[in-house]
mmCIF file of C-alpha atoms in Angstrom:
data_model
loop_
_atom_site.group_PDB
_atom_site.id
_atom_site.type_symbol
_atom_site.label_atom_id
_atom_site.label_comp_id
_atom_site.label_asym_id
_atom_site.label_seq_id
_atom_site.Cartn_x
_atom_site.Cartn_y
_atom_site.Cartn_z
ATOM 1 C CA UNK A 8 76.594 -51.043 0.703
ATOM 2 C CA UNK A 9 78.587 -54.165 -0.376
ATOM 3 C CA UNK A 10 81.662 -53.884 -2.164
ATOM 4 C CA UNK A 11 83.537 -56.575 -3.930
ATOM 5 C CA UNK A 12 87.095 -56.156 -3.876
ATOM 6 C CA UNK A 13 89.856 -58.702 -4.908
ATOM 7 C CA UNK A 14 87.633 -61.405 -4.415
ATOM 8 C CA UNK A 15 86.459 -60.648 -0.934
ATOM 9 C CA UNK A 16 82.930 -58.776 -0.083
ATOM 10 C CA UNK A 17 82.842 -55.807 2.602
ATOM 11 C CA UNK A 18 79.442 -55.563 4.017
ATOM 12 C CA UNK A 19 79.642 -51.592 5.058
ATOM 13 C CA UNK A 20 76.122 -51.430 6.647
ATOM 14 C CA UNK A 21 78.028 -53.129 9.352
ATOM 15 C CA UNK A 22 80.086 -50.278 10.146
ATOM 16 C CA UNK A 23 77.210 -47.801 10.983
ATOM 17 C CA UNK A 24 76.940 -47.296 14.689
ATOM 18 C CA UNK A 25 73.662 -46.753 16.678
ATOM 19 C CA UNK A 26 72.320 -44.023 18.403
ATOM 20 C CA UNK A 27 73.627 -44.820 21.838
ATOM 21 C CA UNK A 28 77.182 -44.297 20.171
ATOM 22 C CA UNK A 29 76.288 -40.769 18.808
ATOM 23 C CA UNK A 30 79.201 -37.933 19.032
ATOM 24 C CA UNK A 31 78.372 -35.255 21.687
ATOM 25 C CA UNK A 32 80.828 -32.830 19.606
ATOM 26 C CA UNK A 33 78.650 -33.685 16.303
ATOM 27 C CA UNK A 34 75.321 -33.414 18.251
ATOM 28 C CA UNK A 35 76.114 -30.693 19.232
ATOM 29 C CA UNK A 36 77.059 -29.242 15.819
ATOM 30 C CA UNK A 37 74.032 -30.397 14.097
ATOM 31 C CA UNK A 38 71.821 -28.857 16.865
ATOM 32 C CA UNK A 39 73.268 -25.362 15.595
ATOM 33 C CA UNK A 40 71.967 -26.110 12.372
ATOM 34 C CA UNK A 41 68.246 -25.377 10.745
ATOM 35 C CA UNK A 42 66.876 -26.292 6.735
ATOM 36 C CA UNK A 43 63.785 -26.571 5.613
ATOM 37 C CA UNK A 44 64.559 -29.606 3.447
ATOM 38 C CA UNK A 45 67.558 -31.983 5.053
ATOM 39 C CA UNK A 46 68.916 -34.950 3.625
ATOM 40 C CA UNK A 47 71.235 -37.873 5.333
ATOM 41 C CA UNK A 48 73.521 -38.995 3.013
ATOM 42 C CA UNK A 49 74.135 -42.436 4.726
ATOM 43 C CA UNK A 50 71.909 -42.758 7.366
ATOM 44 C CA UNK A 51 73.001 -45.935 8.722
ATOM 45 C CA UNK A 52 70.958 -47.216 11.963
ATOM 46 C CA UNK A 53 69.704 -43.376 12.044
ATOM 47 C CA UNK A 54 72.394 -42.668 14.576
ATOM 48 C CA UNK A 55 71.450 -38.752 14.558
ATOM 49 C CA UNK A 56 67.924 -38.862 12.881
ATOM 50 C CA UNK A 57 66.363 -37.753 16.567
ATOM 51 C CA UNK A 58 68.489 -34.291 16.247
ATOM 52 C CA UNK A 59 68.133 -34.224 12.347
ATOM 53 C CA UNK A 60 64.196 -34.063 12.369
ATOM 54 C CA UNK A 61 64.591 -30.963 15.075
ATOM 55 C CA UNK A 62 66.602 -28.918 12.819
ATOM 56 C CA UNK A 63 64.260 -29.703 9.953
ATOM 57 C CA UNK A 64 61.017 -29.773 9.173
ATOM 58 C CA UNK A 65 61.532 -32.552 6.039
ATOM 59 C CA UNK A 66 64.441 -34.904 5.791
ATOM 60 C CA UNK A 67 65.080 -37.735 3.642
ATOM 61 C CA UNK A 68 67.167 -40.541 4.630
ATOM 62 C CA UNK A 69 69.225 -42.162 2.605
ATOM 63 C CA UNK A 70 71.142 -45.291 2.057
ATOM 64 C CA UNK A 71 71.539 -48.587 0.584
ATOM 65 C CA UNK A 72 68.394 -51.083 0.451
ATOM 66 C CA UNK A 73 70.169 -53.670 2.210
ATOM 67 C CA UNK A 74 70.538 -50.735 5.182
ATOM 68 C CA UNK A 75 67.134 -49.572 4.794
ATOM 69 C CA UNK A 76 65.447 -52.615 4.373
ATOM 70 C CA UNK A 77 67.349 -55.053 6.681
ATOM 71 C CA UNK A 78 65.402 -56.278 10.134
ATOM 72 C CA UNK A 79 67.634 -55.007 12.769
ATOM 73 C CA UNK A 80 67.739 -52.783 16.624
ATOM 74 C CA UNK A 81 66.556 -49.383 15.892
ATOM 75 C CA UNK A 82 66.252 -46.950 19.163
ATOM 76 C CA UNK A 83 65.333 -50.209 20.965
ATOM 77 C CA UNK A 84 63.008 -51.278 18.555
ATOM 78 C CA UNK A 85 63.666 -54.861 16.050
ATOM 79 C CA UNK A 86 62.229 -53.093 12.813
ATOM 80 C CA UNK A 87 63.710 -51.715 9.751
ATOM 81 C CA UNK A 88 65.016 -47.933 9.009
ATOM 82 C CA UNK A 89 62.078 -47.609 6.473
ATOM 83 C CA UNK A 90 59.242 -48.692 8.940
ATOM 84 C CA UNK A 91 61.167 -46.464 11.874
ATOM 85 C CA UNK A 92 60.733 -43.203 9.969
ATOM 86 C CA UNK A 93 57.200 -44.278 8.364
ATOM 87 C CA UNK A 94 55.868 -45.005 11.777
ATOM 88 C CA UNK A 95 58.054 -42.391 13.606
ATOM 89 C CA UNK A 96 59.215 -39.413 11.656
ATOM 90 C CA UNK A 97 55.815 -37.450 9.280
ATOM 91 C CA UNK A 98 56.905 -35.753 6.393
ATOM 92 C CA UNK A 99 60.104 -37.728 6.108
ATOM 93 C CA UNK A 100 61.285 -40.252 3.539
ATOM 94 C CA UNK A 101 63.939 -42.943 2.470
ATOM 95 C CA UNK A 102 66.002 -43.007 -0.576
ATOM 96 C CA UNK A 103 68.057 -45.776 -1.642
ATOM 97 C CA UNK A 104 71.047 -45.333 -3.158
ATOM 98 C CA UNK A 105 70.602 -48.048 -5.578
ATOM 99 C CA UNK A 106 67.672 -45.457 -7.078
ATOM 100 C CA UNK A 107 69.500 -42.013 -5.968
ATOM 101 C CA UNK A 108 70.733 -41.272 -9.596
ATOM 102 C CA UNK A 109 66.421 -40.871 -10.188
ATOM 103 C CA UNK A 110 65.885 -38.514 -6.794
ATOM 104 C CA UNK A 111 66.121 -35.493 -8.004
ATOM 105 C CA UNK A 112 64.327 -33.531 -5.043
ATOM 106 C CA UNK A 113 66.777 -30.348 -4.388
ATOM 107 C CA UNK A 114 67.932 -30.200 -0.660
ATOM 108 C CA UNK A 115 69.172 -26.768 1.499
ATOM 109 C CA UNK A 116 71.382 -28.866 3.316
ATOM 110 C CA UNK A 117 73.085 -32.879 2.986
ATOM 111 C CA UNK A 118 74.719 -33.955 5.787
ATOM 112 C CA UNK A 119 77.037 -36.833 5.722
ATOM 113 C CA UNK A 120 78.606 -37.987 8.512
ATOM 114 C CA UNK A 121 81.448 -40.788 9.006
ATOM 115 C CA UNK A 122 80.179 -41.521 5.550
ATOM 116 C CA UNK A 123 82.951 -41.662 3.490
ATOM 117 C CA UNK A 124 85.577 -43.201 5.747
ATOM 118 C CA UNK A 125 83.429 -46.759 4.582
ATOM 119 C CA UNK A 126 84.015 -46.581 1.218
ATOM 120 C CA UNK A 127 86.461 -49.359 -0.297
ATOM 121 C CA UNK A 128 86.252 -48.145 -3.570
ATOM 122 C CA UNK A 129 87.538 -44.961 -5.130
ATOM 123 C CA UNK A 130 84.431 -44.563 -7.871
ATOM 124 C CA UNK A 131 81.688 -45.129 -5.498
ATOM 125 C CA UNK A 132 83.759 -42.326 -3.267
ATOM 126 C CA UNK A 133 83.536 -40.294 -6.425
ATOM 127 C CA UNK A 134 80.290 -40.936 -7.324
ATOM 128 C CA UNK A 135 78.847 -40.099 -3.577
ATOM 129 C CA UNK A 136 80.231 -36.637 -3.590
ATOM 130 C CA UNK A 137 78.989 -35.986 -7.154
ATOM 131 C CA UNK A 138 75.514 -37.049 -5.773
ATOM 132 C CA UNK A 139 75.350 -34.716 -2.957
ATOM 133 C CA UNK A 140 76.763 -32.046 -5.032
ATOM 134 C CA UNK A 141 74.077 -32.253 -7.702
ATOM 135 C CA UNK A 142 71.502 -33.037 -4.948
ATOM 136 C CA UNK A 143 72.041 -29.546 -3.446
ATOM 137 C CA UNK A 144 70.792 -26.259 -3.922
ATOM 138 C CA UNK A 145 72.571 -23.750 -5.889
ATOM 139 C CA UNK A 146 72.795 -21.678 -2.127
ATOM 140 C CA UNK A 147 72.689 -24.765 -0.121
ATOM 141 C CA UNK A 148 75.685 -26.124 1.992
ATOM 142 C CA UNK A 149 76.591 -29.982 2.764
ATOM 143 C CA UNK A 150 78.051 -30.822 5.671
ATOM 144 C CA UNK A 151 80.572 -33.632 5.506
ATOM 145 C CA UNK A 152 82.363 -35.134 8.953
ATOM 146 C CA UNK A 153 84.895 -37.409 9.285
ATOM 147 C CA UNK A 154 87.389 -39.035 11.757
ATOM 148 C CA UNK A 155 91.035 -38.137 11.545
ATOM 149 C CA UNK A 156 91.814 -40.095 13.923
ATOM 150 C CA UNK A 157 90.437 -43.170 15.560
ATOM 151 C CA UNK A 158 91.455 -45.592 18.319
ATOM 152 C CA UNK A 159 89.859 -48.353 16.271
ATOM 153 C CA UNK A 160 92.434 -47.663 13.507
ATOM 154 C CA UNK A 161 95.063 -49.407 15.093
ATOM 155 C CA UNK A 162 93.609 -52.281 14.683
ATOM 156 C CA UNK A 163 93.154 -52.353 11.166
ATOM 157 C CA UNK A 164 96.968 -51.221 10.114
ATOM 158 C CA UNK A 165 97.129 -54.800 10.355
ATOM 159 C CA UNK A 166 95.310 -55.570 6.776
ATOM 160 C CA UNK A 167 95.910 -54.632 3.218
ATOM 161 C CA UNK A 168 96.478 -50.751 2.594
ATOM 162 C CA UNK A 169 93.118 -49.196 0.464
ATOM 163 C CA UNK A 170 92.406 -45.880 -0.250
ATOM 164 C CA UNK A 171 92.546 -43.888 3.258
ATOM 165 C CA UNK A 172 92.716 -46.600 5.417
ATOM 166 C CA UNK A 173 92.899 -50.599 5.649
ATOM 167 C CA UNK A 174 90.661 -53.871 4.833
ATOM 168 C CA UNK A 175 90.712 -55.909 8.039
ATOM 169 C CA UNK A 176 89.417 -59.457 8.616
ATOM 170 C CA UNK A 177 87.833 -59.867 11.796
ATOM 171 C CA UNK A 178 85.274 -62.354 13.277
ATOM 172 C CA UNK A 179 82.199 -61.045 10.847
ATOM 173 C CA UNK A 180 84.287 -61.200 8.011
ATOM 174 C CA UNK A 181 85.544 -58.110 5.942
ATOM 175 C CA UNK A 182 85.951 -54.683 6.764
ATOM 176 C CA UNK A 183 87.193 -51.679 6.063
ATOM 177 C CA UNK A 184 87.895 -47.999 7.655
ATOM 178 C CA UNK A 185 89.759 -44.864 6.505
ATOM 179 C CA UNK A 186 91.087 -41.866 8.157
ATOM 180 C CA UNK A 187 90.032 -39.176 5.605
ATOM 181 C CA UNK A 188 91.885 -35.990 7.636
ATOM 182 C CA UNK A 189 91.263 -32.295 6.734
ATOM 183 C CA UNK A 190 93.634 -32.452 3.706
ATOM 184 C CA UNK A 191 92.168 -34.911 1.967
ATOM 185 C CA UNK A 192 88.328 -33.974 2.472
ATOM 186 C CA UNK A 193 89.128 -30.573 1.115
ATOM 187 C CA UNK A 194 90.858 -31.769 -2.297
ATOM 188 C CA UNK A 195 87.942 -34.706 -2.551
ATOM 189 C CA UNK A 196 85.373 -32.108 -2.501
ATOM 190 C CA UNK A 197 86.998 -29.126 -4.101
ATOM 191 C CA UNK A 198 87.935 -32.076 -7.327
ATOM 192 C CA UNK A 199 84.082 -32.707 -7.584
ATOM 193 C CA UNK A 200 82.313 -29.149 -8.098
ATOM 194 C CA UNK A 201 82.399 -27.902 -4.384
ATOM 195 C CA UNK A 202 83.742 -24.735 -2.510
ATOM 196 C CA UNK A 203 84.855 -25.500 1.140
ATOM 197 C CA UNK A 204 83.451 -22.640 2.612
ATOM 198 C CA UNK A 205 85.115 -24.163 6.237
ATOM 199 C CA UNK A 206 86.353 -26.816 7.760
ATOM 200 C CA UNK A 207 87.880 -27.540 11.213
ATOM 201 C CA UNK A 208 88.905 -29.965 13.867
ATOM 202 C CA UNK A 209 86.832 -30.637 16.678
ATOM 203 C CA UNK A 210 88.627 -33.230 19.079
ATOM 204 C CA UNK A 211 88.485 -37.140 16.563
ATOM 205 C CA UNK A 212 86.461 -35.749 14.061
ATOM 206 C CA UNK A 213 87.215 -33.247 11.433
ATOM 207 C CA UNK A 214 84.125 -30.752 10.469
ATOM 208 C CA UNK A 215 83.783 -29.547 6.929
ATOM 209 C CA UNK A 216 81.249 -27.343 5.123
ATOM 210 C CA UNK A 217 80.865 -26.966 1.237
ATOM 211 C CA UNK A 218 78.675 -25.433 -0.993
ATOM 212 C CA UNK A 219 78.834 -25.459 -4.999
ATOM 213 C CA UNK A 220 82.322 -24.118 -6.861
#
């Protein structure tokens, strides 16, 4: 996504991270999971998609068309997210969010994982946690995972205060990141239609799991 914020543009499909940078702690989580029907809520450079299509049969992955549809290094490969999961993943799909308010495909579980620690702007934070909410099943449970602390954050106390965190000017231009901690996961989700069935800290990250109110 690109956001537009007091005259400056934050290109978030910067801030996803590849595979080689995955999370052993939220492997390892998502390895004790299983659905029949998955989807990725921000996919980014399919960071996790290798462990994602073992715990499911069918996910869709999902985010923005300038993520999806960009020419950049996938699993070692210069190609796009689409063409990676056409060529790589059957029975899978891509969503953008651009056309997410038409998917209306039901899911047993949405995961969404250092997700919402990118997102500049307080409506398009509201309106991504509506999304998954009415994008799950009535028994389903989303999965939401977020830093609570970060090494990187330091760095970015420098810029302008926003939201959770700080916009930061580096050498690519804009940024921003947010340290969304246990707290403040819980009352996002429980002011948006969800039930936090659980949610605890696992070394940086903070692991929560929802279903509907």
């Amino acid at each position: 996504m690109r956001y537009k914020i007091d005259g400056i543009t934050i290109r978030s499909e910067n801030a996803a991270k590849p595979c080689n940078q995955k999370s052993q702690r939220v492997d390892s989580y998502l390895c004790t999971l299983s659905a029949e029907t998955l989807l990725d809520f921000g996919c980014g450079k399919l960071r996790y998609s290798d462990t994602l299509v073992k715990i499911s049969p069918r996910v869709t992955f999902l985010d923005s068309l300038v993520q999806i549809n960009r020419e950049q290094l996938i699993r070692g490969e210069r190609t796009t997210v689409a063409n990676y999961i056409r060529q790589n993943y059957p029975n899978c799909q891509t969503v953008s969010y651009e056309d997410v308010k038409q998917h209306a495909l039901k899911y047993d579980l949405i995961t969404c994982t250092n997700v919402l620690s990118a997102i500049p702007c307080e409506k398009t934070l509201h309106d991504v946690i509506s999304h998954i909410c009415r994008l799950l099943k009535s028994n389903g449970v989303a999965v939401f995972v977020n830093q609570h602390r970060s090494s990187y954050f330091k760095r970015y106390k420098s810029g302008s205060r926003r939201l959770f965190g700080h916009i930061h000017k580096g050498a690519r231009g804009y940024s921003y990141y947010g340290i969304v901690g246990q707290n403040e996961i819980e009352e996002l989700l429980k002011n948006t239609g969800f039930r936090v069935l659980r949610s605890w800290r696992a070394g940086e990250s903070t692991f929560t799991e929802a279903t509907h109110a």
